[in-house]
PDB file of C-alpha atoms in Angstrom:
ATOM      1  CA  UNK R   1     105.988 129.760 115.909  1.00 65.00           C
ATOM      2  CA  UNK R   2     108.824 129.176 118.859  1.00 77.00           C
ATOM      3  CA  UNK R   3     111.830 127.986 117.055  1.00 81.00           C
ATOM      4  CA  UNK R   4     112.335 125.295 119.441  1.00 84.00           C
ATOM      5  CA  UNK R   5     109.441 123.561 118.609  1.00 86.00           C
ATOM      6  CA  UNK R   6     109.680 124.246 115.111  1.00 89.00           C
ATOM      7  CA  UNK R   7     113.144 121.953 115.372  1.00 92.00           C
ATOM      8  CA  UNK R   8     111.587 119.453 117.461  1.00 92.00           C
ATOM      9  CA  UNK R   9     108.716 119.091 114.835  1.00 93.00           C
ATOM     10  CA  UNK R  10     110.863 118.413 111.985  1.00 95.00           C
ATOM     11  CA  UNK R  11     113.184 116.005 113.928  1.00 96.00           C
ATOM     12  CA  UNK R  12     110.191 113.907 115.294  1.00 95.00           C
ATOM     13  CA  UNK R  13     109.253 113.542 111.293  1.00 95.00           C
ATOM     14  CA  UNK R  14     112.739 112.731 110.333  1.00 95.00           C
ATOM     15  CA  UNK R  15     112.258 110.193 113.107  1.00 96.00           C
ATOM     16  CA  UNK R  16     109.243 109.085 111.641  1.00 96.00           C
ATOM     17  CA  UNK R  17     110.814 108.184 108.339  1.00 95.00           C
ATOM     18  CA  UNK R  18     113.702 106.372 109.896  1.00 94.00           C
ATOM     19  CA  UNK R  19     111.396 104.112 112.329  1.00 96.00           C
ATOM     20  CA  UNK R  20     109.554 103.083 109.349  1.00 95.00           C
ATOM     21  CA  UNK R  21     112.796 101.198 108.023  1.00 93.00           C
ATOM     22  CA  UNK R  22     111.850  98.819 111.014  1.00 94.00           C
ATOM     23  CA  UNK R  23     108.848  98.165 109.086  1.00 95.00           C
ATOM     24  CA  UNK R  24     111.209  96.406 106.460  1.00 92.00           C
ATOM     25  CA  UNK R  25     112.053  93.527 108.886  1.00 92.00           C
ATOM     26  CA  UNK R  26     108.546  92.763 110.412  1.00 93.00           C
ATOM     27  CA  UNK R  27     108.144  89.652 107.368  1.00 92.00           C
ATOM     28  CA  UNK R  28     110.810  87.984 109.190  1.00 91.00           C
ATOM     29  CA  UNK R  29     107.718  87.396 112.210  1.00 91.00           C
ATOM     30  CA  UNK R  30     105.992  85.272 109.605  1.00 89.00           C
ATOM     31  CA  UNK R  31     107.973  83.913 107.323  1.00 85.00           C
ATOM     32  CA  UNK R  32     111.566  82.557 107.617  1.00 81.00           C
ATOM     33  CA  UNK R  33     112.809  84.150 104.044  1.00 82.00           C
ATOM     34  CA  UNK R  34     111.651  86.846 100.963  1.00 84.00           C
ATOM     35  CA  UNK R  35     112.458  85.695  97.971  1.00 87.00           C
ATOM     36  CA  UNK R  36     114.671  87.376  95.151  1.00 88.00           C
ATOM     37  CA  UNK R  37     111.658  88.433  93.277  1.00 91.00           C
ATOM     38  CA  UNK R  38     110.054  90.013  95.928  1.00 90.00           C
ATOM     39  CA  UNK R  39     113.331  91.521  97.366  1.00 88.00           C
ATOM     40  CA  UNK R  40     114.200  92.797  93.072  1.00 92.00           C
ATOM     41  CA  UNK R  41     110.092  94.347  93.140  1.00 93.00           C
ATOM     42  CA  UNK R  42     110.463  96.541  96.086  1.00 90.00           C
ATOM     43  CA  UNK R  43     113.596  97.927  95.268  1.00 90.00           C
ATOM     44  CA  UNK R  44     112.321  98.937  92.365  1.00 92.00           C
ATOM     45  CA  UNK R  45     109.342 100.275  94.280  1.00 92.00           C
ATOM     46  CA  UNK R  46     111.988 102.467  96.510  1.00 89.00           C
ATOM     47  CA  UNK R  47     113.573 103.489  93.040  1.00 91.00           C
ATOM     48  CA  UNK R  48     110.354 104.851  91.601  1.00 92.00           C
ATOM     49  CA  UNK R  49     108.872 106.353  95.139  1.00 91.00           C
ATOM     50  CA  UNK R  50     112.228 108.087  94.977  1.00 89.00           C
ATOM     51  CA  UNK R  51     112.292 109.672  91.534  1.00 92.00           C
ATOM     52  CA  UNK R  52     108.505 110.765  91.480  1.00 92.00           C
ATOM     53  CA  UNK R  53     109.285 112.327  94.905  1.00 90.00           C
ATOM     54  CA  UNK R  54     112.339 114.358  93.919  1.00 92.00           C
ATOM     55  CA  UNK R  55     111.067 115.341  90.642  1.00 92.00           C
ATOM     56  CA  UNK R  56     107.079 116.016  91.565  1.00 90.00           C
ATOM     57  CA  UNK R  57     107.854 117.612  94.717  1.00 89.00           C
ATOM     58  CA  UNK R  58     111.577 118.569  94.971  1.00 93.00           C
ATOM     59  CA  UNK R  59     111.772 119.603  92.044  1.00 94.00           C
ATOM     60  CA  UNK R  60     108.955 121.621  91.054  1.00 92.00           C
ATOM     61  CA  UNK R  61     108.822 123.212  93.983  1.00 91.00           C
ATOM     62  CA  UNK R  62     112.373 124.636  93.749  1.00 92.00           C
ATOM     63  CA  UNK R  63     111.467 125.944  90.201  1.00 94.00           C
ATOM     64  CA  UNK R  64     108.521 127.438  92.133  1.00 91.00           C
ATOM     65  CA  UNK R  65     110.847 129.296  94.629  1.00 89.00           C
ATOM     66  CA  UNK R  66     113.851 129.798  92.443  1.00 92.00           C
ATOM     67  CA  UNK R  67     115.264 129.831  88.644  1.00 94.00           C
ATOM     68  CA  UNK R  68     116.186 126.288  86.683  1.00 95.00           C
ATOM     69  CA  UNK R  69     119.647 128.322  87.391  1.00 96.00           C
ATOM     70  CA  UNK R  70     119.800 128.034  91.485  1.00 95.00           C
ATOM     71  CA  UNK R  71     117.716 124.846  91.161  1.00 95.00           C
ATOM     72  CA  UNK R  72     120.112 123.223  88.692  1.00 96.00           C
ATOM     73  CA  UNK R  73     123.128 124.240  91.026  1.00 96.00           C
ATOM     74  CA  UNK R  74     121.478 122.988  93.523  1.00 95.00           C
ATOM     75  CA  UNK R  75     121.156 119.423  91.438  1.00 96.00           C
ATOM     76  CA  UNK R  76     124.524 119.337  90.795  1.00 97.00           C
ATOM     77  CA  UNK R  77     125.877 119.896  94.698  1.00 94.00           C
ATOM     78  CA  UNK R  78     123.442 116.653  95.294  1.00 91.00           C
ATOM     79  CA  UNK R  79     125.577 114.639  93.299  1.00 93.00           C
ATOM     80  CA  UNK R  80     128.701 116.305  93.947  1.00 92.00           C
ATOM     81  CA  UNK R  81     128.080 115.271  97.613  1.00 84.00           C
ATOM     82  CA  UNK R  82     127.085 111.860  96.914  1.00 82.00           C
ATOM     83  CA  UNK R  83     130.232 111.164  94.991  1.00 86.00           C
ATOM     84  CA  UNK R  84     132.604 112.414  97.393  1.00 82.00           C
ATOM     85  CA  UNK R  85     131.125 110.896 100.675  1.00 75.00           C
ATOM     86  CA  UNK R  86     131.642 107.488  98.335  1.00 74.00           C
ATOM     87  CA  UNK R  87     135.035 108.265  97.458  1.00 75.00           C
ATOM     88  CA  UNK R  88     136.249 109.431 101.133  1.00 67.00           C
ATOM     89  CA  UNK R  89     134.544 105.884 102.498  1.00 64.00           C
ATOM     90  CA  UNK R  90     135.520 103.597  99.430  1.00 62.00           C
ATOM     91  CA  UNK R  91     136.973 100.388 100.860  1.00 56.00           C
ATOM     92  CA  UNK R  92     134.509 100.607 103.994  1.00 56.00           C
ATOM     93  CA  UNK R  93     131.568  99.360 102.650  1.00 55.00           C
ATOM     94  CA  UNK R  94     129.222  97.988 106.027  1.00 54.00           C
ATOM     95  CA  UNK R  95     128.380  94.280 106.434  1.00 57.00           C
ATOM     96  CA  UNK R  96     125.378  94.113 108.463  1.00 54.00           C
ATOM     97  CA  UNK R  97     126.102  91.188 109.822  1.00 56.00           C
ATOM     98  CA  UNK R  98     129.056  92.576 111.613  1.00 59.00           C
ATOM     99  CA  UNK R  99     126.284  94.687 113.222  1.00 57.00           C
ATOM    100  CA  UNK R 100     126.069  92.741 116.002  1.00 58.00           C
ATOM    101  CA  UNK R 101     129.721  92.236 116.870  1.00 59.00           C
ATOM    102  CA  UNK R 102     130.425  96.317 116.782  1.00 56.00           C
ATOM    103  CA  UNK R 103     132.018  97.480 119.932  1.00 56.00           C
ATOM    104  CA  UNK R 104     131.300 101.568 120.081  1.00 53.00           C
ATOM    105  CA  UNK R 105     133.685 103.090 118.057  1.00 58.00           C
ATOM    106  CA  UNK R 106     132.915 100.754 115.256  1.00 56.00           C
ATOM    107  CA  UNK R 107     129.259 101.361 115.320  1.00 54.00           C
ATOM    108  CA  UNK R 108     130.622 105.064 115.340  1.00 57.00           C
ATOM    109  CA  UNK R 109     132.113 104.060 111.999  1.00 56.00           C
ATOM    110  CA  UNK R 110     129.286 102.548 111.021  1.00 56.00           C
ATOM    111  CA  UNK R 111     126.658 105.022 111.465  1.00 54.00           C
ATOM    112  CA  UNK R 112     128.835 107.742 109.693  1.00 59.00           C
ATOM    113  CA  UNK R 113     128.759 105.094 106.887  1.00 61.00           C
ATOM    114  CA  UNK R 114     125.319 104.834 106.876  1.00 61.00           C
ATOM    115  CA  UNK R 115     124.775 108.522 106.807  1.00 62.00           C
ATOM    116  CA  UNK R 116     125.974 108.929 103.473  1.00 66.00           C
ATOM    117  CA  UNK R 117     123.190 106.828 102.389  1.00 69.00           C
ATOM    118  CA  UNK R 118     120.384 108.316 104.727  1.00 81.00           C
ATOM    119  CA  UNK R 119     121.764 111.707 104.899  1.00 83.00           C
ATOM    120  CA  UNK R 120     120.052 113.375 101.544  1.00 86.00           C
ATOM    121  CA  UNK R 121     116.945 111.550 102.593  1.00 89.00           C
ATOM    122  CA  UNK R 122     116.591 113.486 105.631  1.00 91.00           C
ATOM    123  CA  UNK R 123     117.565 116.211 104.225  1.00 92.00           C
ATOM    124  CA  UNK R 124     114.790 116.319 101.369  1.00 92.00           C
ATOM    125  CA  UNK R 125     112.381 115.985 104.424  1.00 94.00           C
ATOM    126  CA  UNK R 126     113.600 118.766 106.486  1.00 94.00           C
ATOM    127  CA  UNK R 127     114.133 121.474 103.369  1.00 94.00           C
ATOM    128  CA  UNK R 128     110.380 120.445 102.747  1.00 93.00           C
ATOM    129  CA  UNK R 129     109.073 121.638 106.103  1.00 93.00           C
ATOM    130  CA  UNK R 130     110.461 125.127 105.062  1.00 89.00           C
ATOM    131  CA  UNK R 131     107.159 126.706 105.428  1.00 88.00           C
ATOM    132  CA  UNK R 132     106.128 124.890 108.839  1.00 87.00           C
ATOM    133  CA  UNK R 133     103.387 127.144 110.744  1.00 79.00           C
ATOM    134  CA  UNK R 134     102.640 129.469 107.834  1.00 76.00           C
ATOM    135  CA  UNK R 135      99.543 129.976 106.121  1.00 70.00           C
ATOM    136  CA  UNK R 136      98.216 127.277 103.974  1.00 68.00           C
ATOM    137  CA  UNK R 137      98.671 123.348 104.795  1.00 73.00           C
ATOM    138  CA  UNK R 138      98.143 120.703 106.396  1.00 75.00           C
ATOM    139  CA  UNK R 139      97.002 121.423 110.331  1.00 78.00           C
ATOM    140  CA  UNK R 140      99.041 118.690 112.594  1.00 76.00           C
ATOM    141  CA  UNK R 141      98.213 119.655 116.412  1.00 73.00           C
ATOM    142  CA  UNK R 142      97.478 122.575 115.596  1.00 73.00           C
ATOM    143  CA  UNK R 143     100.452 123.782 113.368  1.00 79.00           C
ATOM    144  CA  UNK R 144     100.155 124.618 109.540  1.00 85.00           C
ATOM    145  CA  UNK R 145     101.964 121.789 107.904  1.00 90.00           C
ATOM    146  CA  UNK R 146     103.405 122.000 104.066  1.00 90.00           C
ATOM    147  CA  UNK R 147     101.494 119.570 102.024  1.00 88.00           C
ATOM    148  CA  UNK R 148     104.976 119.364 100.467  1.00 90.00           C
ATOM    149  CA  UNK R 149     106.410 118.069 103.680  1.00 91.00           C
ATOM    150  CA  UNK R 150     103.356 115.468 104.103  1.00 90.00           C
ATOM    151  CA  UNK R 151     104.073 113.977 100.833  1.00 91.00           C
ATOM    152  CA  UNK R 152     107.934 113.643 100.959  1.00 92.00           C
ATOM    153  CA  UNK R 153     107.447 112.192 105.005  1.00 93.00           C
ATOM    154  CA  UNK R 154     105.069 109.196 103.261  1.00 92.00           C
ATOM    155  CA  UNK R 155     107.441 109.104 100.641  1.00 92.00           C
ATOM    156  CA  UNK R 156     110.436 108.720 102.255  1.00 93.00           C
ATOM    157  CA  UNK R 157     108.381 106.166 104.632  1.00 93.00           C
ATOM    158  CA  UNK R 158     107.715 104.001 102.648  1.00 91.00           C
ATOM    159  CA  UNK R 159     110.967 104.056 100.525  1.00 87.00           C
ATOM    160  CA  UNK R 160     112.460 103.391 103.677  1.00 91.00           C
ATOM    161  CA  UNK R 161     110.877  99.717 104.092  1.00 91.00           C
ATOM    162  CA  UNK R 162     112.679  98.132 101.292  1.00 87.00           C
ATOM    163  CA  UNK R 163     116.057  99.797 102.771  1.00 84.00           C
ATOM    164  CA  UNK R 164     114.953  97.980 105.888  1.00 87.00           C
ATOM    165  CA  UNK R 165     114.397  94.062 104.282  1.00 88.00           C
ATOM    166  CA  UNK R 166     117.973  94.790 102.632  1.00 80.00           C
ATOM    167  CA  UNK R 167     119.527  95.179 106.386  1.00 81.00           C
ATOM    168  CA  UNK R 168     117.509  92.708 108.016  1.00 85.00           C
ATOM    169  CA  UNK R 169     118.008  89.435 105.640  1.00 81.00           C
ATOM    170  CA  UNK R 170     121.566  88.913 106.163  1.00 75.00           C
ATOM    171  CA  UNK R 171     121.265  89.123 109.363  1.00 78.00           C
ATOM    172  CA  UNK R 172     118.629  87.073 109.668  1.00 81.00           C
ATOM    173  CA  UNK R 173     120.732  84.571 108.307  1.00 74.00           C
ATOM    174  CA  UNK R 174     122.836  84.543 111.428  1.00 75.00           C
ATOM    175  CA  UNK R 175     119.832  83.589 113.229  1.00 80.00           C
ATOM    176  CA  UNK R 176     119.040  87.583 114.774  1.00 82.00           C
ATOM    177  CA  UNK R 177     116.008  87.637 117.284  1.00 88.00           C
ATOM    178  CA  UNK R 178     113.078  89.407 115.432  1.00 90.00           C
ATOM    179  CA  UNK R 179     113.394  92.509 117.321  1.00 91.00           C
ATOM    180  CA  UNK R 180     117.089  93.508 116.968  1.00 88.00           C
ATOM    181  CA  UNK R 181     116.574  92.863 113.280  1.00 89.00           C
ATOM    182  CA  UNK R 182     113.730  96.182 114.048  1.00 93.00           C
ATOM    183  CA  UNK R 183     116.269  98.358 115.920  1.00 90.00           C
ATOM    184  CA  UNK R 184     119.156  97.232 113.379  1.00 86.00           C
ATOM    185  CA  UNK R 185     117.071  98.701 110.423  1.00 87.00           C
ATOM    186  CA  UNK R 186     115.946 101.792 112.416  1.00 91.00           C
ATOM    187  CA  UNK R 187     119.808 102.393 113.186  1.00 87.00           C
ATOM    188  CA  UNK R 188     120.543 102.318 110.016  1.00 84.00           C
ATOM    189  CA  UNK R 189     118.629 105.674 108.838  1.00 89.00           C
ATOM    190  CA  UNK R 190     119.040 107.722 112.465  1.00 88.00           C
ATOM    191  CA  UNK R 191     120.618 110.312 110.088  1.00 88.00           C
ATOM    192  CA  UNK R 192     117.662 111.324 109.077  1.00 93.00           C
ATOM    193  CA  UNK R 193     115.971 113.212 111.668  1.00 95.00           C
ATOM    194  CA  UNK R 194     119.266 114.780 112.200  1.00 92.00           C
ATOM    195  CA  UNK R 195     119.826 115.450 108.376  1.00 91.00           C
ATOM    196  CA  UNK R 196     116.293 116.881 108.508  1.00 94.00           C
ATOM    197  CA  UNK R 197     116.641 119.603 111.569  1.00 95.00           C
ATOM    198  CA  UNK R 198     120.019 120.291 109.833  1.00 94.00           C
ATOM    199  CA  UNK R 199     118.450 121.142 106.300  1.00 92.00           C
ATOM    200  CA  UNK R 200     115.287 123.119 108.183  1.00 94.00           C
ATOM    201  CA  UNK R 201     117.586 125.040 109.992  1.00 92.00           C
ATOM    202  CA  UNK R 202     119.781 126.129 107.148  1.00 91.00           C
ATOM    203  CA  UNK R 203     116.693 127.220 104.827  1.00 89.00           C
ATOM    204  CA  UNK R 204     114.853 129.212 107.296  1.00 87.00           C
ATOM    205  CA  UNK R 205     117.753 131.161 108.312  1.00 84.00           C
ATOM    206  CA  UNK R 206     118.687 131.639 104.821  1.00 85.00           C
ATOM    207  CA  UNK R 207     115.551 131.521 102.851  1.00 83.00           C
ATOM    208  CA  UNK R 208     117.246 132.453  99.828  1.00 87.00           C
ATOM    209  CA  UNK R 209     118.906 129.449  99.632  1.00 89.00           C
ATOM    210  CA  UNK R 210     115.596 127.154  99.712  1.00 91.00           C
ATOM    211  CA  UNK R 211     115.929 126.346  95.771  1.00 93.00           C
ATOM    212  CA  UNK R 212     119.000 125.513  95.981  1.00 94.00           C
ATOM    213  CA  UNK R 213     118.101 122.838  98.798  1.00 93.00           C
ATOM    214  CA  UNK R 214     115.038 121.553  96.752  1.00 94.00           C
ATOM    215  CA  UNK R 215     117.681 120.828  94.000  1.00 94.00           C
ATOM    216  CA  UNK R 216     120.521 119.486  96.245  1.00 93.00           C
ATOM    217  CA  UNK R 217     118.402 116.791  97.767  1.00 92.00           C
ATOM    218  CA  UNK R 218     116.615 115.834  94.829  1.00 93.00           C
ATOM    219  CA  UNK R 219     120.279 115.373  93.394  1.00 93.00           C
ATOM    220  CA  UNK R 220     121.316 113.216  95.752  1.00 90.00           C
ATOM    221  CA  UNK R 221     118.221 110.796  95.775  1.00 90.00           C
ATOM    222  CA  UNK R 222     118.002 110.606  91.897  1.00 92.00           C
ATOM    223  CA  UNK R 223     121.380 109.902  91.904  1.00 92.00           C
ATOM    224  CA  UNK R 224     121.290 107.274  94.546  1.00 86.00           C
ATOM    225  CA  UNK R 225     118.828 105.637  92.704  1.00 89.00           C
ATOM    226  CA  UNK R 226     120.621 105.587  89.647  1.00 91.00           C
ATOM    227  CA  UNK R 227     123.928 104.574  91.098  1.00 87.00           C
ATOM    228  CA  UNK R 228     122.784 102.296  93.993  1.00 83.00           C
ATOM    229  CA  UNK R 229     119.121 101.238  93.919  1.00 85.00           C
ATOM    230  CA  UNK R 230     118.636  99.799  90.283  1.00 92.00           C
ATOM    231  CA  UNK R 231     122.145  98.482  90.598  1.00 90.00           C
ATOM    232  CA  UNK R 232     121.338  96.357  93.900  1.00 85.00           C
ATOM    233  CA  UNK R 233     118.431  95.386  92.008  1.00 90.00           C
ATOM    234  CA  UNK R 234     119.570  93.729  89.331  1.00 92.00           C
ATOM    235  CA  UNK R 235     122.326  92.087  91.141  1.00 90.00           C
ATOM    236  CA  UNK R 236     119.582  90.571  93.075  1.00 88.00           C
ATOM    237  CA  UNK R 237     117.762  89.600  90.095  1.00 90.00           C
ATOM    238  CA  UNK R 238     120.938  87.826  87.838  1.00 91.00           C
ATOM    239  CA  UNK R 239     119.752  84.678  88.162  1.00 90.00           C
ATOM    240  CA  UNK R 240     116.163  85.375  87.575  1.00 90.00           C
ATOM    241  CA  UNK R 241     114.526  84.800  83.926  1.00 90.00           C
ATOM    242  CA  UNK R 242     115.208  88.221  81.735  1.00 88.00           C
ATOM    243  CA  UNK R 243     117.731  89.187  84.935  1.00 90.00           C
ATOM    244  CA  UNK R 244     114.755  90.363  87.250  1.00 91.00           C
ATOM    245  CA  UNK R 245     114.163  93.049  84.669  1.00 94.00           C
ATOM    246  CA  UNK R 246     110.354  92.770  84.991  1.00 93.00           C
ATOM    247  CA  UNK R 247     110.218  92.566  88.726  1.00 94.00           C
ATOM    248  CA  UNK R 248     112.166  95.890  88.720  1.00 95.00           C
ATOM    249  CA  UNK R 249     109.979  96.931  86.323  1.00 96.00           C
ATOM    250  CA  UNK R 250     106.561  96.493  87.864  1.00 95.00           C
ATOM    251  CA  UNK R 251     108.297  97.942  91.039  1.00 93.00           C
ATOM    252  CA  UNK R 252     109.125 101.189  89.112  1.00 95.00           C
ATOM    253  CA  UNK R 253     105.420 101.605  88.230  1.00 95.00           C
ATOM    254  CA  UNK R 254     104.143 100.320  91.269  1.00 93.00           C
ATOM    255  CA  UNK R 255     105.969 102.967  92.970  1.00 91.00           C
ATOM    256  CA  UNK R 256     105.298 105.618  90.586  1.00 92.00           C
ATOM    257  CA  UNK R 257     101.538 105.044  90.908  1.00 91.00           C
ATOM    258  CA  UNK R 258     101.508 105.019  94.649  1.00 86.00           C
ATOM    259  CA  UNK R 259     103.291 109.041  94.535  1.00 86.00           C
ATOM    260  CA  UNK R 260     102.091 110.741  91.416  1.00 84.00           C
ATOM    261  CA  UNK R 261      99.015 111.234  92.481  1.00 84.00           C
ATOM    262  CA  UNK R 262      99.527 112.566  95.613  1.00 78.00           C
ATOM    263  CA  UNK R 263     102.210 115.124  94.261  1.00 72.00           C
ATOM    264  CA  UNK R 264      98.911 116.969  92.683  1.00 70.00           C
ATOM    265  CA  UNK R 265      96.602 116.471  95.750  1.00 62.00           C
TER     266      UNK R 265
END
C-alpha cells in the first residue's frame, strides 16, 4: 500500500485515541462534580485496561515475532525511557489549571510535559499497526487492518477517558466552559498520533526491530501504571473507608474483564 497513506492511517488512529480523552470531561454537561469513588474506580479501570493490553497483546505478540531475549530488552528500554523523561522534567510537574493562562511557549512546555505521559501510549498503537494492508485482519475502507491494532486503538480509548476526568476536574473548579474542558483533555494526549506514525515508521523500515517495540511500549505502560496510575489512585482514595482499596479494586477487574476477552477474539 502507498506509504503515505499508510502514515496517514496510523496517525488518524493515534488521533482517535487522543480525542477520546475528551470523552473524560463530557460528565461535567450533567453533573457539577464525580466523586472520589468514582474518580479511585476508573483509574483503576485505566490501570487494568493497561496491563491486560500490554501483556495480552504487546506482549505476546512480541514473543510471537521475536525471543523473550529482544522482547525483554525491549521491556527494559520502556522503563528506561520512562524514568529518564521523569528525571529530565522533575520539578515541572503541569497544573492544569494553569492551562488556561499559558501564553505559547508555555503550552510548548506543557505539551512536551505531557508527552512523556502520552508518548508510550501512542507508541504501543502505532508498533501495533506493523502489519497494516497485509494479509489477514480486520478490513477498514478497504485496507487489511491488524486485529492487534483494533484491540490496542479500543484499549487505549478507553484508558484514555479516565486520563481525561483527571484533567478536566480541576479545572472545572475554576469554573471552565464545558467545551474547553473537551479540547483541554484532547490536548493533553496530541502525542499520540504523533508517537504512533513515529513507532510505525521505525518498525516497518526496520522490521527486525518489531519485538523489541512490542516490549518497549508495553514497558512503558506497565510501568506507568505501576508508578503513576495506582499511585494517583490511592491518593484519591486516603480518605475513603479501607483507603479506596476496593474501588481500585473492582476497577482492576472491571477493566480486566472489558480486554481479556477481546485479546483472544
Amino acid at each position: 500500500m502507498d506509504p503515505f497513506a499508510a502514515l496517514v492511517f496510523v496517525f488518524v488512529a493515534g488521533l482517535v485515541t487522543a480525542i477520546a480523552t475528551g470523552l473524560g470531561a463530557l460528565p461535567f454537561f450533567f453533573v457539577s462534580d464525580v466523586s472520589d469513588r468514582w474518580n479511585v474506580a476508573l483509574w483503576g479501570v485505566a490501570s487494568g485496561i493497561m496491563v491486560s493490553a500490554s501483556v495480552f497483546g504487546l506482549v505476546f505478540e512480541g514473543l510471537a515475532n521475536g525471543t523473550p531475549l529482544q522482547l525483554g530488552i525491549g521491556l527494559l528500554a520502556g522503563v528506561v525511557l520512562v524514568v529518564v523523561a521523569h528525571y529530565v522534567i522533575e520539578g515541572a510537574e503541569v497544573n492544569p489549571k494553569k492551562y488556561e493562562e499559558a501564553d505559547f511557549r508555555k503550552l510548548v512546555m506543557i505539551l512536551g510535559i505531557l508527552t512523556v505521559h502520552s508518548f508510550p501510549e501512542g507508541v504501543a498503537v502505532g508498533v501495533s499497526f506493523a502489519d497494516l494492508g497485509l494479509e489477514g485482519g480486520f478490513e477498514v475502507f478497504g485496507l487489511a487492518v491488524p486485529l492487534l491494532a483494533v484491540f490496542m486503538t479500543i484499549a487505549i480509548s478507553i484508558h484514555n477517558i479516565p486520563e481525561g476526568l483527571a484533567i478536566s476536574i480541576p479545572l472545572r473548579s475554576m469554573d471552565v466552559p464545558n467545551w474547553k474542558l473537551v479540547w483541554w483533555a484532547i490536548f493533553s494526549s496530541l502525542p499520540q498520533p504523533i508517537g504512533a506514525v513515529i513507532a510505525f515508521y521505525f518498525v516497518r523500515v526496520a522490521r527486525e526491530f518489531l519485538p523489541f517495540g512490542f516490549g518497549f511500549a508495553a514497558g512503558a505502560m506497565v510501568f506507568l501504571v505501576l508508578t503513576e496510575f495506582i499511585p494517583e489512585a490511592l491518593e484519591l482514595g486516603e480518605h475513603l473507608p479501607r483507603g479506596g482499596k476496593a474501588e481500585l479494586l473492582a476497577g482492576l477487574a472491571a477493566g480486566f474483564a472489558v480486554m481479556v476477552p477481546l485479546a483472544f477474539i
